[in-house]
Coordinates of C-alpha atoms (C1' of nucleotides) in Angstrom, one line a residue:
Chain C
M1264 CA 29.2 -40.1 -33.7
E1265 CA 32.7 -39.8 -33.0
N1266 CA 35.4 -42.1 -35.1
A1267 CA 33.8 -41.9 -38.1
G1268 CA 35.5 -44.3 -40.8
S1269 CA 37.5 -46.5 -38.2
S1270 CA 36.6 -50.2 -38.1
R1271 CA 38.0 -50.8 -34.8
R1272 CA 39.3 -48.2 -32.5
Q1273 CA 42.5 -49.1 -30.5
P1274 CA 42.2 -49.8 -26.6
P1275 CA 41.5 -47.5 -24.0
Q1276 CA 43.9 -46.8 -21.7
T1277 CA 41.9 -46.2 -18.3
E1278 CA 38.6 -47.4 -17.0
T1279 CA 37.3 -43.9 -17.1
E1280 CA 38.2 -43.4 -20.8
L1281 CA 36.5 -46.7 -21.6
M1282 CA 33.6 -46.0 -19.3
V1283 CA 33.5 -42.1 -21.4
R1284 CA 33.5 -44.3 -25.0
A1285 CA 30.9 -46.9 -23.4
R1286 CA 28.4 -43.7 -22.2
A1287 CA 28.8 -42.1 -25.4
L1288 CA 26.9 -44.7 -26.9
C1289 CA 23.9 -43.5 -24.4
G1290 CA 21.1 -42.6 -27.2
H1291 CA 22.2 -43.7 -30.6
T1292 CA 21.2 -46.7 -32.6
V1293 CA 22.6 -49.7 -33.9
A1294 CA 22.7 -47.9 -37.2
E1295 CA 24.4 -45.1 -36.0
L1296 CA 26.7 -46.8 -34.7
A1297 CA 27.2 -49.3 -37.8
Q1298 CA 27.1 -47.2 -39.8
A1299 CA 30.3 -45.2 -37.8
L1300 CA 32.3 -48.3 -38.6
Q1301 CA 31.6 -48.9 -41.9
T1302 CA 29.9 -52.3 -41.0
P1303 CA 26.4 -53.4 -42.9
L1304 CA 23.7 -54.1 -41.1
P1305 CA 22.9 -58.0 -41.5
A1306 CA 19.8 -58.5 -43.1
E1307 CA 18.1 -61.4 -41.1
S1308 CA 17.6 -60.5 -37.5
R1309 CA 18.1 -64.3 -37.1
R1310 CA 20.9 -64.2 -38.6
A1311 CA 22.6 -61.1 -36.7
K1312 CA 22.5 -62.8 -32.8
G1313 CA 25.8 -61.8 -31.1
F1314 CA 26.3 -58.9 -34.0
V1315 CA 25.4 -55.9 -32.0
G1316 CA 28.0 -57.5 -29.0
Q1317 CA 30.9 -57.3 -31.5
L1318 CA 29.9 -54.2 -33.0
V1319 CA 30.2 -52.3 -29.7
E1320 CA 33.2 -54.9 -29.2
A1321 CA 35.0 -52.7 -32.3
A1322 CA 33.4 -49.0 -31.3
L1323 CA 35.2 -49.4 -27.1
G1324 CA 37.9 -51.3 -28.4
A1325 CA 38.0 -54.3 -27.2
D1326 CA 40.5 -56.9 -27.8
R1327 CA 38.8 -59.3 -30.4
Y1328 CA 42.2 -61.6 -29.7
A1329 CA 41.1 -62.3 -25.5
G1330 CA 39.6 -65.3 -25.5
E1331 CA 39.2 -66.6 -22.5
R1332 CA 40.7 -63.3 -21.0
P1333 CA 38.5 -60.5 -20.5
D1334 CA 37.3 -58.3 -23.5
F1335 CA 39.4 -55.3 -22.4
P1336 CA 42.1 -57.8 -20.5
Q1337 CA 44.4 -54.9 -19.2
L1338 CA 41.6 -53.1 -17.4
G1339 CA 40.0 -56.4 -16.7
I1340 CA 36.7 -55.2 -17.9
E1341 CA 34.6 -57.6 -19.2
L1342 CA 31.7 -56.0 -21.7
K1343 CA 28.5 -57.4 -22.2
T1344 CA 25.6 -55.4 -24.3
I1345 CA 22.4 -56.4 -22.7
P1346 CA 18.6 -56.8 -24.2
V1347 CA 16.5 -54.7 -22.1
D1348 CA 12.5 -53.5 -22.6
R1349 CA 11.1 -50.1 -22.8
R1350 CA 11.3 -50.2 -19.4
G1351 CA 14.8 -50.6 -19.1
R1352 CA 14.3 -53.9 -17.7
S1353 CA 16.9 -56.9 -19.1
A1354 CA 14.1 -59.4 -20.1
E1355 CA 17.0 -62.6 -21.3
S1356 CA 19.6 -64.5 -19.6
T1357 CA 23.0 -63.5 -20.1
F1358 CA 25.8 -66.0 -20.8
V1359 CA 28.6 -66.2 -18.6
C1360 CA 30.7 -69.3 -20.0
S1361 CA 31.0 -72.3 -21.3
I1362 CA 31.4 -75.3 -18.6
N1363 CA 34.9 -77.5 -19.0
F1364 CA 33.0 -81.2 -18.5
G1365 CA 37.1 -82.1 -17.5
R1366 CA 37.3 -79.6 -15.2
T1367 CA 34.3 -80.1 -13.1
E1368 CA 35.5 -82.1 -10.0
T1369 CA 38.8 -79.8 -9.7
E1370 CA 37.7 -76.3 -10.3
T1371 CA 37.2 -74.0 -7.4
W1372 CA 35.5 -70.8 -7.0
E1373 CA 37.8 -69.0 -6.1
C1374 CA 39.8 -69.7 -9.5
S1375 CA 36.8 -70.7 -11.6
R1376 CA 36.0 -69.6 -15.3
F1377 CA 32.7 -68.2 -14.2
R1378 CA 34.0 -66.6 -11.2
Q1379 CA 36.7 -64.3 -13.2
R1380 CA 34.0 -63.9 -15.9
I1381 CA 32.1 -61.8 -13.4
L1382 CA 34.2 -59.8 -11.1
C1383 CA 34.0 -56.6 -13.8
V1384 CA 31.2 -56.9 -15.9
L1385 CA 30.4 -53.2 -18.1
W1386 CA 27.1 -53.6 -18.9
L1387 CA 25.4 -51.8 -22.0
P1388 CA 21.7 -51.9 -22.4
V1389 CA 19.9 -52.1 -25.5
Q1390 CA 16.8 -51.0 -25.8
C1391 CA 13.5 -52.3 -26.9
A1392 CA 16.0 -55.5 -28.2
K1393 CA 13.2 -57.5 -28.8
E1394 CA 10.5 -55.4 -30.0
A1395 CA 12.5 -53.5 -32.9
A1396 CA 14.1 -53.8 -35.8
L1397 CA 17.8 -54.4 -35.7
G1398 CA 19.0 -51.1 -36.6
E1399 CA 16.7 -49.0 -34.3
R1400 CA 17.5 -50.8 -31.2
R1401 CA 18.8 -48.1 -29.2
F1402 CA 21.9 -48.0 -26.5
G1403 CA 21.4 -47.2 -23.3
Q1404 CA 23.8 -46.1 -20.3
A1405 CA 26.7 -47.9 -19.5
C1406 CA 27.3 -48.9 -16.1
L1407 CA 30.0 -51.1 -14.7
W1408 CA 29.8 -53.8 -12.4
R1409 CA 31.9 -55.2 -9.4
P1410 CA 29.4 -58.0 -7.7
T1411 CA 28.8 -57.1 -3.7
S1412 CA 30.1 -59.8 -1.3
S1413 CA 27.0 -61.1 -1.1
E1414 CA 25.9 -61.0 -5.0
L1415 CA 29.4 -63.1 -5.2
E1416 CA 28.2 -65.3 -2.6
S1417 CA 25.1 -66.1 -4.0
L1418 CA 26.7 -66.7 -6.6
R1419 CA 28.6 -69.3 -5.6
Q1420 CA 26.0 -71.0 -4.1
D1421 CA 24.3 -71.8 -7.0
W1422 CA 27.8 -72.5 -8.8
E1423 CA 29.2 -74.8 -6.5
Y1424 CA 25.7 -77.0 -6.5
L1425 CA 25.3 -76.7 -10.6
I1426 CA 29.0 -77.5 -10.9
G1427 CA 29.0 -80.4 -8.4
A1428 CA 26.2 -82.2 -10.2
I1429 CA 27.8 -82.3 -13.2
G1430 CA 30.9 -83.3 -11.6
A1431 CA 28.7 -86.2 -9.7
G1432 CA 27.3 -87.4 -13.2
Q1433 CA 24.1 -85.4 -13.4
L1434 CA 24.5 -83.6 -15.9
A1435 CA 21.7 -85.4 -17.3
R1436 CA 19.0 -84.5 -14.7
L1437 CA 20.2 -80.8 -14.6
T1438 CA 17.1 -78.5 -16.3
A1439 CA 17.5 -74.6 -16.9
R1440 CA 14.7 -74.5 -13.8
A1441 CA 18.2 -75.4 -11.1
G1442 CA 19.8 -73.0 -9.9
R1443 CA 18.6 -69.2 -8.0
Y1444 CA 20.5 -67.0 -9.9
L1445 CA 22.4 -68.8 -12.0
Q1446 CA 21.3 -71.6 -14.9
V1447 CA 23.0 -73.9 -16.9
R1448 CA 21.7 -74.3 -20.6
P1449 CA 22.6 -75.6 -23.7
K1450 CA 25.6 -73.3 -25.9
A1451 CA 26.4 -75.8 -29.1
A1452 CA 25.4 -74.9 -32.4
H1453 CA 22.9 -77.2 -32.0
A1454 CA 20.7 -80.4 -30.6
R1455 CA 22.9 -82.9 -32.2
V1456 CA 26.7 -81.4 -30.6
T1457 CA 27.7 -83.6 -27.9
R1458 CA 30.4 -84.0 -25.7
W1459 CA 31.9 -86.2 -22.9
A1460 CA 30.8 -85.6 -19.8
P1461 CA 31.1 -87.0 -16.2
G1462 CA 28.1 -89.5 -16.1
E1463 CA 27.3 -91.7 -13.3
D1464 CA 29.4 -95.0 -14.3
A1465 CA 31.5 -94.1 -17.2
P1466 CA 31.7 -90.7 -18.9
Q1467 CA 28.9 -90.1 -21.1
K1468 CA 28.2 -87.6 -24.6
D1469 CA 25.6 -84.7 -22.9
L1470 CA 24.8 -81.7 -24.8
P1471 CA 27.6 -78.5 -24.2
V1472 CA 27.1 -76.5 -21.8
G1473 CA 27.1 -73.2 -20.1
F1474 CA 26.0 -71.2 -16.8
Y1475 CA 23.5 -67.9 -17.6
L1476 CA 22.4 -65.2 -15.2
R1477 CA 18.6 -65.3 -14.8
A1478 CA 16.8 -62.3 -16.2
Q1479 CA 16.1 -61.4 -13.3
F1480 CA 19.0 -61.0 -11.4
T1481 CA 20.8 -59.0 -14.2
A1482 CA 17.7 -56.7 -14.1
A1483 CA 17.6 -56.5 -10.1
I1484 CA 21.5 -55.6 -10.6
L1485 CA 21.4 -53.0 -12.6
G1486 CA 18.4 -51.7 -10.7
R1487 CA 20.8 -50.9 -8.1
L1488 CA 23.6 -49.3 -10.9
T1489 CA 21.1 -47.4 -12.1
Q1490 CA 20.9 -44.2 -9.9
V1491 CA 19.0 -41.7 -12.5
A1492 CA 15.9 -41.9 -10.7
G1493 CA 12.8 -41.8 -13.5
G1494 CA 15.4 -42.1 -16.6
E1495 CA 14.3 -40.7 -19.9
N1496 CA 13.1 -43.6 -20.9
Q1497 CA 11.7 -44.2 -25.3
Chain B
dT1079 C1' 36.3 -78.7 -32.8
dC1080 C1' 35.6 -75.7 -29.2
dG1081 C1' 34.3 -70.6 -27.2
dT1082 C1' 33.5 -65.8 -28.3
dG1083 C1' 29.2 -63.0 -29.0
dA1084 C1' 24.1 -63.7 -28.3
dT1085 C1' 18.9 -63.7 -29.7
dC1086 C1' 15.7 -67.1 -31.4
dA1087 C1' 11.1 -69.8 -31.3
dT1088 C1' 8.5 -72.4 -28.6
dC1089 C1' 6.1 -73.8 -24.6
dT1090 C1' 4.5 -73.1 -20.4
Chain H
dA1253 C1' 4.6 -62.8 -20.8
dG1254 C1' 8.1 -65.4 -19.0
dA1255 C1' 11.3 -69.0 -19.3
dT1256 C1' 13.5 -72.6 -21.2
dG1257 C1' 16.0 -75.2 -24.6
dA1258 C1' 17.8 -74.8 -29.6
dT1259 C1' 20.1 -72.2 -32.4
dC1260 C1' 23.5 -68.7 -35.5
dA1261 C1' 28.0 -66.2 -36.9
dC1262 C1' 32.8 -66.4 -36.3
dG1263 C1' 37.6 -67.1 -35.1
dA1264 C1' 41.2 -69.8 -33.7

DNA sequence: TCGTGATCATCT
DNA sequence: AGATGATCACGA
C-alpha cells in the first residue's frame, strides 16, 4: 500500500489519475487500507456503516466538503463503494440521494439531484462485504460508469413516476416495491424522524426518504462494465 | 436538523 | 436467499 502515513490524499487532477488510484486498491483489504491511513478499525461492524466508504474517500482524495456536489467536483465524478458477494454480484441497494419534499412538484428530470448524481459514478466493489469481518473485506476492481441513454431513460421513467407520486401527496402509499430500477426507501436516523411532505389535502409529517438503485440494477451495470472474463474471484 | 457515507436486521 | 424497512456515524 502506497502513501502510508498520510491521512488523506490530495485531489486527483485527472480522471486517469483517479482511476489509477482506485485500481491500486484492488486485492487489498479494508484493514490494510485503514492501517495505511492510520485509521483505527471500528470494533463493531454494526456501528461501522459508511466507514469503508469514507476510508476510500480519504484514500482517493475525494473532497470531504463536497456536500451535494460530486465527490470529485473538478472531475464531476461520484464515488460509491458497493458491497458484493464472492461472485462479485451486488447484494444491497445503493443510496443515491435524499428527496427534498419541498421540490417534488417543481424539480425536473434534467436538473434533478438524482440525475446529477448518477451521470458519472466510480464504483469500487467490496468483496464478501456481508460475509467477512470488516477488516477482512477486500476491494475489487474499480470501474467508471456513465449511464447509457437507455439506462438513463429507464431511470427517468421510474424517477418521474416516484417523484410525481410524492408530489401528489401519495408518499404514504409508496413502498419500496414501487419502481422497476429505482425505489424510494427510508433515510433517517430512526423511524420516529419526520419531515413535512405533500399530503393529499394539506402537508403532513412523513419519514424522510431517499432514492436507491435496486441491487439487480447495479448488478447489471457492474456486469456490463466488467470485461475481464472469468475474473479471478476469491 | 439535514445530507453525506451506507449496512443491519427482519420479514417474506 | 433476497428484498424491505430500520438504523448507525459524522459534519455543517
